CSV table of C-alpha atoms and ligand atoms in Angstrom, one decimal:
chain,number,residue,atom,x,y,z
A,1,MET,CA,-155.7,129.6,1.2
A,2,SER,CA,-156.8,130.3,-2.3
A,3,PHE,CA,-160.0,129.1,-3.8
A,4,ASP,CA,-162.6,130.5,-6.1
A,5,LEU,CA,-166.3,129.9,-5.7
A,6,SER,CA,-167.4,131.9,-8.7
A,7,VAL,CA,-167.2,128.7,-10.7
A,8,PHE,CA,-169.7,129.3,-13.3
A,9,SER,CA,-169.4,132.4,-15.5
A,10,ASN,CA,-165.7,132.6,-15.0
A,11,LYS,CA,-164.6,129.0,-15.5
A,12,ASN,CA,-162.3,128.4,-18.5
A,13,ILE,CA,-162.5,125.3,-20.6
A,14,ILE,CA,-160.1,124.4,-23.3
A,15,LEU,CA,-161.8,122.1,-25.7
A,16,ALA,CA,-159.2,120.3,-27.7
A,17,VAL,CA,-160.4,118.7,-31.0
A,18,THR,CA,-158.3,116.0,-32.7
A,19,GLY,CA,-158.5,114.3,-36.0
A,20,GLY,CA,-161.5,112.0,-35.7
A,21,ILE,CA,-164.8,111.7,-37.6
A,22,ALA,CA,-166.6,112.8,-34.4
A,23,ALA,CA,-165.0,116.3,-34.6
A,24,TYR,CA,-168.3,117.6,-36.1
A,25,LYS,CA,-170.0,116.9,-32.7
A,26,SER,CA,-167.5,119.2,-31.0
A,27,ALA,CA,-169.2,122.2,-32.7
A,28,ILE,CA,-172.4,121.4,-30.7
A,29,LEU,CA,-170.3,120.7,-27.6
A,30,VAL,CA,-168.9,124.3,-27.8
A,31,ARG,CA,-172.5,125.6,-27.9
A,32,ARG,CA,-173.6,123.6,-24.9
A,33,LEU,CA,-170.6,124.6,-22.9
A,34,LYS,CA,-171.3,128.2,-23.7
A,35,ASP,CA,-174.9,127.8,-22.8
A,36,TYR,CA,-173.8,126.8,-19.3
A,37,GLY,CA,-171.8,130.0,-19.1
A,38,PHE,CA,-168.3,128.6,-19.5
A,39,ASN,CA,-165.5,130.5,-21.3
A,40,VAL,CA,-164.4,128.2,-24.1
A,41,ARG,CA,-161.2,128.3,-26.1
A,42,VAL,CA,-160.7,125.7,-28.8
A,43,VAL,CA,-157.3,124.0,-29.6
A,44,MET,CA,-157.2,122.0,-32.8
A,45,THR,CA,-154.6,119.5,-34.1
A,46,HIS,CA,-153.7,119.6,-37.7
A,47,GLY,CA,-155.6,116.3,-38.1
A,48,ALA,CA,-158.7,117.9,-36.7
A,49,GLN,CA,-158.6,120.7,-39.3
A,50,ALA,CA,-159.0,118.1,-42.1
A,51,PHE,CA,-162.4,117.4,-40.6
A,52,ILE,CA,-163.7,120.8,-39.5
A,53,THR,CA,-162.5,124.3,-39.9
A,54,PRO,CA,-161.1,126.6,-37.2
A,55,LEU,CA,-163.5,129.3,-38.4
A,56,THR,CA,-166.5,127.2,-37.2
A,57,PHE,CA,-165.0,127.0,-33.7
A,58,GLN,CA,-164.0,130.6,-33.7
A,59,ALA,CA,-167.5,131.7,-34.5
A,60,LEU,CA,-169.1,129.4,-31.9
A,61,SER,CA,-166.6,130.0,-29.1
A,62,GLY,CA,-166.2,133.7,-29.7
A,63,ASN,CA,-162.5,133.3,-29.3
A,64,PRO,CA,-159.6,132.8,-31.7
A,65,VAL,CA,-158.8,129.1,-32.3
A,66,HIS,CA,-155.4,127.9,-31.3
A,67,THR,CA,-153.7,125.5,-33.8
A,68,GLU,CA,-149.9,126.2,-33.9
A,69,LEU,CA,-147.0,125.7,-31.5
A,70,LEU,CA,-144.1,127.0,-33.4
A,71,ASP,CA,-145.7,130.1,-34.7
A,72,PRO,CA,-144.2,133.4,-33.4
A,73,GLU,CA,-147.5,135.2,-34.0
A,74,ALA,CA,-149.6,132.7,-32.1
A,75,GLU,CA,-147.0,132.7,-29.3
A,76,ALA,CA,-147.1,136.5,-29.1
A,77,GLY,CA,-150.9,136.3,-28.6
A,78,MET,CA,-151.8,133.6,-26.1
A,79,GLY,CA,-148.8,131.3,-26.1
A,80,HIS,CA,-148.9,127.6,-25.1
A,81,ILE,CA,-147.9,128.3,-21.4
A,82,GLU,CA,-150.4,131.1,-21.0
A,83,LEU,CA,-153.1,128.9,-22.5
A,84,ALA,CA,-152.1,126.0,-20.2
A,85,ARG,CA,-152.5,128.4,-17.2
A,86,TRP,CA,-155.7,129.9,-18.4
A,87,ALA,CA,-157.5,126.5,-18.4
A,88,ASP,CA,-159.6,125.3,-15.5
A,89,LEU,CA,-160.3,122.1,-17.4
A,90,VAL,CA,-158.9,120.6,-20.6
A,91,LEU,CA,-161.4,118.5,-22.4
A,92,VAL,CA,-160.1,116.5,-25.4
A,93,ALA,CA,-163.1,115.5,-27.5
A,94,PRO,CA,-162.8,113.6,-29.7
A,95,ALA,CA,-159.5,112.2,-28.6
A,96,SER,CA,-157.8,110.3,-31.4
A,97,CYS,CA,-155.7,107.2,-30.9
A,98,ASP,CA,-152.8,109.2,-32.1
A,99,THR,CA,-153.2,112.0,-29.5
A,100,ILE,CA,-153.8,109.5,-26.7
A,101,ALA,CA,-150.5,107.8,-27.7
A,102,LYS,CA,-148.7,111.1,-27.7
A,103,PHE,CA,-150.0,111.9,-24.3
A,104,ALA,CA,-149.0,108.5,-23.0
A,105,ALA,CA,-145.5,108.9,-24.4
A,106,GLY,CA,-145.1,112.4,-23.2
A,107,LEU,CA,-144.3,113.8,-26.6
A,108,ALA,CA,-144.5,117.6,-27.1
A,109,ASP,CA,-144.3,118.0,-30.9
A,110,ASP,CA,-147.5,120.0,-31.4
A,111,LEU,CA,-149.6,122.6,-29.5
A,112,LEU,CA,-152.0,120.1,-27.9
A,113,SER,CA,-149.4,117.6,-26.7
A,114,THR,CA,-147.3,120.5,-25.3
A,115,LEU,CA,-150.3,122.0,-23.6
A,116,TYR,CA,-151.0,118.6,-22.0
A,117,LEU,CA,-147.6,118.6,-20.4
A,118,ALA,CA,-147.8,122.3,-19.4
A,119,THR,CA,-151.2,122.5,-17.7
A,120,LYS,CA,-152.0,122.0,-14.1
A,121,ALA,CA,-155.7,121.8,-14.9
A,122,PRO,CA,-157.5,118.5,-14.9
A,123,VAL,CA,-157.4,116.8,-18.3
A,124,TRP,CA,-160.3,114.8,-19.6
A,125,VAL,CA,-160.2,112.7,-22.8
A,126,ALA,CA,-163.2,111.4,-24.7
A,127,PRO,CA,-161.8,108.7,-27.0
A,128,ALA,CA,-163.7,108.3,-30.3
A,129,MET,CA,-162.5,105.8,-32.9
A,130,ASN,CA,-163.3,102.6,-34.8
A,131,GLN,CA,-164.1,99.7,-32.5
A,132,GLN,CA,-161.0,97.8,-33.6
A,133,MET,CA,-158.8,100.8,-32.9
A,134,TRP,CA,-160.4,101.1,-29.5
A,135,ALA,CA,-159.8,97.5,-28.7
A,136,ALA,CA,-156.2,97.5,-30.0
A,137,LYS,CA,-153.7,96.6,-27.3
A,138,PRO,CA,-151.5,99.8,-27.8
A,139,THR,CA,-154.6,102.0,-27.4
A,140,GLN,CA,-155.7,100.2,-24.2
A,141,ARG,CA,-152.1,100.3,-22.9
A,142,ASN,CA,-151.9,104.0,-23.6
A,143,LEU,CA,-155.3,104.7,-22.0
A,144,ASN,CA,-154.2,102.8,-18.9
A,145,THR,CA,-151.1,105.0,-18.7
A,146,LEU,CA,-153.3,108.1,-19.0
A,147,VAL,CA,-155.5,106.9,-16.1
A,148,GLU,CA,-152.3,106.2,-14.1
A,149,ASP,CA,-151.2,109.8,-14.9
A,150,GLY,CA,-154.4,111.2,-13.5
A,151,VAL,CA,-156.3,111.8,-16.7
A,152,HIS,CA,-160.1,111.2,-16.6
A,153,VAL,CA,-161.1,109.0,-19.5
A,154,ILE,CA,-164.7,109.3,-20.6
A,155,MET,CA,-165.8,105.9,-21.9
A,156,PRO,CA,-166.9,105.8,-25.5
A,157,GLU,CA,-170.4,104.4,-26.2
A,158,ALA,CA,-171.3,101.3,-28.2
A,159,GLY,CA,-173.3,101.5,-31.4
A,160,SER,CA,-173.0,101.8,-35.2
A,161,GLN,CA,-170.0,103.7,-36.4
A,162,ALA,CA,-169.3,106.0,-39.3
A,163,CYS,CA,-167.1,103.3,-40.9
A,164,GLY,CA,-170.0,100.8,-40.8
A,165,ASP,CA,-168.7,98.8,-37.9
A,166,VAL,CA,-170.8,98.2,-34.8
A,167,GLY,CA,-169.1,98.3,-31.4
A,168,LEU,CA,-167.4,100.5,-28.7
A,169,GLY,CA,-165.9,103.8,-29.9
A,170,ARG,CA,-168.5,106.4,-30.4
A,171,MET,CA,-168.0,109.7,-28.6
A,172,PRO,CA,-170.9,110.5,-26.2
A,173,GLU,CA,-173.3,113.1,-27.3
A,174,PRO,CA,-172.2,116.7,-26.8
A,175,GLU,CA,-175.1,117.3,-24.4
A,176,ASP,CA,-173.9,114.5,-22.2
A,177,LEU,CA,-170.3,115.7,-22.2
A,178,ALA,CA,-171.3,119.3,-21.4
A,179,GLU,CA,-173.4,118.0,-18.5
A,180,GLN,CA,-170.6,116.0,-17.1
A,181,VAL,CA,-168.4,119.2,-17.2
A,182,LYS,CA,-171.1,121.2,-15.5
A,183,ASN,CA,-171.6,118.5,-12.8
A,184,TYR,CA,-167.9,118.4,-12.2
A,185,PHE,CA,-167.8,122.1,-11.4
A,186,HIS,CA,-171.0,121.8,-9.4
A,187,GLN,CA,-169.5,119.0,-7.2
A,188,ALA,CA,-166.2,120.9,-6.8
A,189,GLN,CA,-168.2,123.9,-5.8
A,190,ARG,CA,-170.4,121.9,-3.4
A,191,ALA,CA,-167.3,120.4,-1.8
A,192,ILE,CA,-165.8,123.8,-1.2
A,193,ALA,CA,-169.1,125.1,0.1
A,194,GLU,CA,-169.4,122.2,2.6
A,195,LYS,CA,-165.9,122.7,3.8
A,196,PHE,CA,-165.7,126.5,3.9
A,197,GLY,CA,-169.3,127.8,3.8
A,198,LEU,CA,-171.8,128.8,1.1
A,199,LEU,CA,-170.0,132.1,0.3
A,200,ALA,CA,-166.4,130.9,0.9
A,201,GLY,CA,-163.9,133.2,-0.8
A,202,LYS,CA,-166.5,135.8,-1.7
A,203,ARG,CA,-166.1,139.4,-0.9
A,204,VAL,CA,-169.5,140.8,0.2
A,205,VAL,CA,-170.3,144.5,0.7
A,206,ILE,CA,-173.5,145.3,2.6
A,207,THR,CA,-175.2,148.7,3.2
A,208,ALA,CA,-177.4,148.9,6.2
A,209,GLY,CA,-179.4,151.3,8.3
A,210,PRO,CA,-180.8,154.7,7.4
A,211,THR,CA,-178.9,157.7,6.0
A,212,ARG,CA,-178.9,161.0,7.6
A,213,GLU,CA,-179.3,164.1,5.5
A,214,ALA,CA,-178.3,167.3,7.3
A,215,ILE,CA,-180.5,170.4,7.3
A,216,ASP,CA,-178.1,172.4,9.5
A,217,PRO,CA,-175.3,171.5,11.9
A,218,VAL,CA,-177.8,170.1,14.5
A,219,ARG,CA,-180.8,168.8,12.5
A,220,TYR,CA,-181.3,166.2,9.9
A,221,ILE,CA,-183.8,164.2,7.8
A,222,SER,CA,-183.8,160.4,8.3
A,223,ASN,CA,-186.0,157.4,8.5
A,224,HIS,CA,-187.0,154.6,10.9
A,225,SER,CA,-184.5,151.9,9.6
A,226,THR,CA,-182.7,150.3,12.5
A,227,GLY,CA,-180.2,148.3,10.3
A,228,LYS,CA,-181.1,145.1,12.1
A,229,MET,CA,-181.7,143.1,8.8
A,230,GLY,CA,-178.5,144.3,7.2
A,231,PHE,CA,-176.4,143.5,10.3
A,232,ALA,CA,-178.0,140.1,10.5
A,233,ILE,CA,-177.1,139.5,6.9
A,234,ALA,CA,-173.6,140.7,7.5
A,235,ALA,CA,-173.2,138.1,10.3
A,236,ALA,CA,-174.7,135.3,8.2
A,237,CYS,CA,-172.4,136.1,5.2
A,238,TYR,CA,-169.4,136.0,7.6
A,239,SER,CA,-170.5,132.7,9.0
A,240,ALA,CA,-170.9,131.4,5.4
A,241,GLY,CA,-167.2,132.1,4.8
A,242,ALA,CA,-167.4,135.5,3.1
A,243,LYS,CA,-165.2,138.5,3.7
A,244,VAL,CA,-167.7,141.1,4.7
A,245,THR,CA,-167.6,144.9,4.7
A,246,LEU,CA,-170.6,146.6,6.3
A,247,LEU,CA,-171.3,150.2,5.3
A,248,ALA,CA,-173.5,151.3,8.2
A,249,GLY,CA,-175.6,154.3,8.4
A,250,PRO,CA,-176.2,155.8,11.9
A,251,VAL,CA,-177.5,152.9,14.0
A,252,SER,CA,-176.9,151.7,17.5
A,253,LEU,CA,-176.0,148.1,16.9
A,254,ASP,CA,-172.9,146.2,17.7
A,255,THR,CA,-170.7,145.2,14.8
A,256,PRO,CA,-171.1,141.5,14.0
A,257,ASN,CA,-168.1,139.3,14.8
A,258,GLY,CA,-165.5,139.2,12.0
A,259,VAL,CA,-167.2,142.0,9.9
A,260,ARG,CA,-165.4,145.1,8.9
A,261,ARG,CA,-167.6,148.1,9.6
A,262,ILE,CA,-167.4,151.5,8.0
A,263,ASN,CA,-169.7,154.1,9.3
A,264,VAL,CA,-171.2,156.6,6.9
A,265,SER,CA,-173.9,159.2,7.3
A,266,SER,CA,-175.4,160.7,4.2
A,267,ALA,CA,-176.5,159.0,1.0
A,268,ILE,CA,-173.7,160.7,-0.9
A,269,LYS,CA,-171.1,159.3,1.6
A,270,MET,CA,-172.6,155.9,1.3
A,271,LEU,CA,-172.4,156.0,-2.5
A,272,ASP,CA,-168.8,157.2,-2.4
A,273,GLU,CA,-167.8,154.4,0.0
A,274,SER,CA,-169.7,151.8,-2.1
A,275,MET,CA,-167.8,152.9,-5.2
A,276,HIS,CA,-164.5,152.7,-3.3
A,277,GLN,CA,-165.4,149.1,-2.1
A,278,LEU,CA,-166.2,148.2,-5.7
A,279,GLU,CA,-162.7,149.3,-6.7
A,280,GLU,CA,-161.2,147.1,-4.0
A,281,GLY,CA,-163.1,144.1,-5.3
A,282,CYS,CA,-166.6,143.0,-4.6
A,283,ASP,CA,-168.4,139.8,-5.6
A,284,VAL,CA,-171.8,140.4,-4.0
A,285,PHE,CA,-173.3,143.8,-3.2
A,286,ILE,CA,-176.3,143.7,-0.8
A,287,ALA,CA,-178.2,146.9,-0.5
A,288,THR,CA,-180.3,146.8,2.6
A,289,ALA,CA,-179.9,150.5,3.6
A,290,ALA,CA,-182.9,152.7,3.6
A,291,VAL,CA,-181.2,155.5,1.7
A,292,ALA,CA,-183.0,158.8,1.8
A,293,ASP,CA,-184.4,159.6,-1.6
A,294,TYR,CA,-183.9,163.3,-1.1
A,295,ARG,CA,-181.4,165.6,0.6
A,296,VAL,CA,-181.5,169.2,1.6
A,297,ALA,CA,-180.5,171.4,-1.4
A,298,GLU,CA,-178.3,173.7,0.7
A,299,VAL,CA,-177.3,172.7,4.1
A,300,ALA,CA,-177.2,175.7,6.4
A,301,GLU,CA,-173.8,176.5,7.7
A,302,HIS,CA,-175.1,177.6,11.1
A,303,LYS,CA,-178.1,176.4,13.1
A,304,ILE,CA,-181.3,177.8,11.6
A,305,LYS,CA,-182.9,180.1,14.1
A,306,LYS,CA,-186.6,179.8,15.0
A,307,ALA,CA,-188.4,182.6,13.0
A,308,GLY,CA,-191.9,182.8,11.5
A,309,ASP,CA,-194.6,180.1,11.4
A,310,GLU,CA,-193.2,178.3,8.4
A,311,LEU,CA,-189.8,177.1,7.4
A,312,ASN,CA,-189.4,175.8,3.8
A,313,VAL,CA,-186.6,173.5,3.1
A,314,SER,CA,-185.8,172.7,-0.5
A,315,LEU,CA,-184.9,169.1,-1.3
A,316,VAL,CA,-183.0,167.6,-4.2
A,317,LYS,CA,-182.9,164.0,-5.3
A,318,ASN,CA,-180.1,161.7,-4.0
A,319,PRO,CA,-178.3,159.4,-6.3
A,320,ASP,CA,-179.7,155.8,-6.5
A,321,ILE,CA,-176.8,153.8,-4.9
A,322,VAL,CA,-177.9,150.3,-6.0
A,323,ALA,CA,-178.7,151.4,-9.5
A,324,THR,CA,-175.4,153.2,-9.8
A,325,ILE,CA,-173.4,150.2,-8.7
A,326,ALA,CA,-175.5,147.9,-11.0
A,327,GLN,CA,-174.5,150.1,-14.0
A,328,GLN,CA,-170.8,149.7,-13.5
A,329,SER,CA,-169.0,147.5,-16.1
A,330,LYS,CA,-167.4,145.3,-13.4
A,331,ARG,CA,-170.6,144.9,-11.5
A,332,PRO,CA,-170.9,142.4,-8.6
A,333,PHE,CA,-173.9,140.2,-8.1
A,334,MET,CA,-176.5,142.8,-7.0
A,335,VAL,CA,-179.0,142.1,-4.3
A,336,GLY,CA,-181.6,144.8,-3.6
A,337,PHE,CA,-184.3,145.2,-1.0
A,338,ALA,CA,-187.7,146.7,-1.3
A,339,ALA,CA,-189.7,147.8,1.7
A,340,GLU,CA,-193.2,148.6,0.5
A,341,THR,CA,-196.6,149.3,2.1
A,342,ARG,CA,-198.8,148.1,-0.8
A,343,ASN,CA,-198.5,146.1,-4.1
A,344,VAL,CA,-195.4,144.8,-2.5
A,345,GLU,CA,-194.5,142.1,-5.0
A,346,GLU,CA,-195.4,144.1,-8.1
A,347,TYR,CA,-193.2,147.1,-7.0
A,348,ALA,CA,-190.4,144.8,-6.1
A,349,ALA,CA,-190.4,142.9,-9.4
A,350,GLY,CA,-190.5,146.2,-11.2
A,351,LYS,CA,-187.5,147.5,-9.2
A,352,LEU,CA,-185.6,144.3,-10.0
A,353,ILE,CA,-185.8,145.1,-13.7
A,354,ALA,CA,-185.5,148.9,-13.6
A,355,LYS,CA,-182.4,148.8,-11.5
A,356,LYS,CA,-180.9,145.8,-13.3
A,357,LEU,CA,-180.6,143.7,-10.1
A,358,ASP,CA,-179.8,140.0,-9.9
A,359,MET,CA,-182.0,139.4,-6.9
A,360,ILE,CA,-184.5,141.4,-4.8
A,361,ALA,CA,-185.9,140.6,-1.4
A,362,CYS,CA,-189.1,142.5,-0.5
A,363,ASN,CA,-191.2,142.9,2.6
A,364,ASP,CA,-194.4,144.5,3.6
A,365,VAL,CA,-193.5,147.2,6.1
A,366,SER,CA,-197.1,148.0,6.7
A,367,ARG,CA,-197.4,144.8,8.7
A,368,ALA,CA,-196.8,145.7,12.3
A,369,ASP,CA,-195.4,142.2,13.2
A,370,ILE,CA,-192.4,142.5,10.7
A,371,GLY,CA,-190.2,145.1,9.2
A,372,PHE,CA,-188.3,148.1,10.5
A,373,ALA,CA,-187.9,147.9,14.2
A,374,SER,CA,-189.2,144.3,14.6
A,375,ASP,CA,-186.9,141.4,15.3
A,376,GLN,CA,-188.9,139.3,12.9
A,377,ASN,CA,-189.2,139.5,9.2
A,378,ALA,CA,-190.9,137.7,6.3
A,379,MET,CA,-189.9,138.2,2.7
A,380,THR,CA,-190.4,137.2,-0.9
A,381,VAL,CA,-187.3,136.9,-3.0
A,382,PHE,CA,-187.3,137.4,-6.8
A,383,PHE,CA,-184.5,136.6,-9.2
A,384,ALA,CA,-183.6,138.2,-12.5
A,385,GLU,CA,-185.1,136.4,-15.5
A,386,GLN,CA,-181.7,135.0,-16.6
A,387,TYR,CA,-181.5,132.8,-13.6
A,388,GLN,CA,-184.8,131.1,-14.4
A,389,MET,CA,-185.4,130.6,-10.7
A,390,GLU,CA,-188.8,130.5,-9.0
A,391,LYS,CA,-189.5,133.3,-6.5
A,392,ARG,CA,-189.1,132.2,-2.9
A,393,ASP,CA,-191.3,133.0,0.0
A,394,LEU,CA,-189.3,133.3,3.3
A,395,GLU,CA,-191.9,132.6,6.0
A,396,LYS,CA,-192.0,134.8,9.1
A,397,ALA,CA,-188.9,134.1,11.2
A,398,SER,CA,-186.2,135.9,13.2
A,399,LYS,CA,-184.1,138.3,11.1
A,400,GLN,CA,-181.1,135.9,11.8
A,401,GLU,CA,-183.0,133.0,10.2
A,402,ILE,CA,-184.2,135.2,7.3
A,403,ALA,CA,-180.5,136.3,6.8
A,404,GLN,CA,-179.4,132.7,6.6
A,405,GLN,CA,-182.1,131.9,4.0
A,406,LEU,CA,-181.0,134.9,2.0
A,407,VAL,CA,-177.4,133.7,2.0
A,408,GLU,CA,-178.7,130.3,0.6
A,409,ALA,CA,-180.7,132.2,-2.0
A,410,ILE,CA,-177.6,134.2,-3.1
A,411,HIS,CA,-175.5,131.0,-3.2
A,412,ASP,CA,-178.1,129.2,-5.3
A,413,ALA,CA,-178.4,132.1,-7.7
A,414,LEU,CA,-174.6,132.4,-8.1
A,415,ASN,CA,-174.5,128.7,-9.0
A,416,HIS,CA,-177.6,128.7,-11.1
A,417,LYS,CA,-176.0,131.0,-13.7
A,418,ILE,CA,-174.7,128.0,-15.6
A,419,GLU,CA,-178.1,126.3,-16.1
A,420,PRO,CA,-178.9,126.1,-19.8
A,421,VAL,CA,-181.2,128.7,-21.2
B,501,LIG,C1,-161.7,109.6,-42.6
B,501,LIG,C2,-160.9,109.4,-41.4
B,501,LIG,C3,-161.5,109.2,-40.2
B,501,LIG,C4,-160.7,109.1,-39.1
B,501,LIG,N1,-161.4,108.9,-37.9
B,501,LIG,C5,-160.6,108.7,-36.8
B,501,LIG,C6,-161.3,108.5,-35.6
B,501,LIG,O1,-162.5,108.5,-35.4
B,501,LIG,N2,-160.5,108.3,-34.5
B,501,LIG,C7,-159.2,108.2,-34.5
B,501,LIG,O2,-158.5,108.0,-33.5
B,501,LIG,N3,-158.5,108.4,-35.7
B,501,LIG,C8,-159.2,108.6,-36.8
B,501,LIG,N4,-158.5,108.8,-38.0
B,501,LIG,C9,-157.1,108.8,-38.0
B,501,LIG,C10,-156.5,110.2,-37.5
B,501,LIG,O3,-157.1,111.2,-38.3
B,501,LIG,C11,-155.0,110.2,-37.6
B,501,LIG,O4,-154.5,109.2,-36.7
B,501,LIG,C12,-154.4,111.5,-37.3
B,501,LIG,O5,-153.0,111.4,-37.4
B,501,LIG,C13,-154.8,112.0,-36.0
B,501,LIG,O6,-154.0,113.1,-35.7
B,501,LIG,P1,-154.3,114.0,-34.4
B,501,LIG,O7,-154.4,113.1,-33.2
B,501,LIG,O8,-153.1,114.9,-34.3
B,501,LIG,O9,-155.5,114.8,-34.6
B,501,LIG,C14,-159.3,109.0,-39.2
B,501,LIG,C15,-158.7,109.2,-40.4
B,501,LIG,C16,-159.5,109.4,-41.5
B,501,LIG,C17,-158.8,109.6,-42.8
């Protein structure tokens, strides 16, 4: 089974512009699609270039514009077949009578018509033309053929036209078109989520439990983390359709069903394994582990013998796992946790920014009824500014229920990325 839920920042749209007066609106359309986070490549017919320059689209899309079919240089770059495969959606806006006729006839005498035949991606056309040309029998016949061939035709709007006529044939506004594209991917995403789970197809790596920093072969420094929250999240992610790897510090918990568990001990080992997981591919990294901030500078080779009234152990700082992962160029969606005893929300929001996280869940471990060893938890979730999402209070509930709500928050944030800024 192959499907991809990361529909937003990595969906590829080919915007094909043909020779119609509405071509100027397509410049705004590129902007709106980019605002939603789509990757946009523009294909232009020769006709389109009489109305607007490729340079405009190159600057707006941030990608070279594709205009030629029989050009060795263009083919050596991203050729027509590669372009056809790259697309998740081909949107022809404006679609001229001429291009619609070519599609209906199955011609392949320029880049766009060839691309149309070569792509497996859904093709949408937004016809824009004089009202008489719209009503013309050949145009209607060709449009019917396109519908039969599975093309989605976006109805033109009625109104006054550039030529002075009044009637059907205006291209919908770029904002409307961009929203329709966004909604299409949202719906596709929702359908997959309903069928396969909120995190279907995602690879999730979770760190959990404490770390153990050796002093000598028999003693160590550690903390009270039990790993319960991380294990509950691992189970919830697996139930939501994700492939889950759990990097567990020393805890006495059973491995959740379906979850791949890798036991680690020290912070250094946890970081090494996290980096290894990143190389193997990771969409979401959830750092619930209570990683020791410091480790012993020099671990004694043999058991330290009791001697004198004092024993001084020198500590050095451990690497910050979550911040290290967040700095990588191919970083996953980063979820951090903050366990604080005072100014909980303030510290958590600061940590979100300082460590460049996408989301942080914080709880007040000074409360006896929630936190470390408790089976219950209550949290506040913050999202990075770019998501423009309100903070969420997760009311006191079992760690399983909290984990489920966190999965929903991650899913929502992953999808929210395409909301306009
Ligand atoms: C000023 C002007 C405006 C035009 N506007 C449109 C239009 O809005 N819609 C359309 O289908 N054709 C329009 N045409 C005709 C197309 O440009 C022409 O059919 C061309 O061959 C389209 O080529 P293409 O589909 O390869 O881009 C217009 C032509 C001119 C000269």
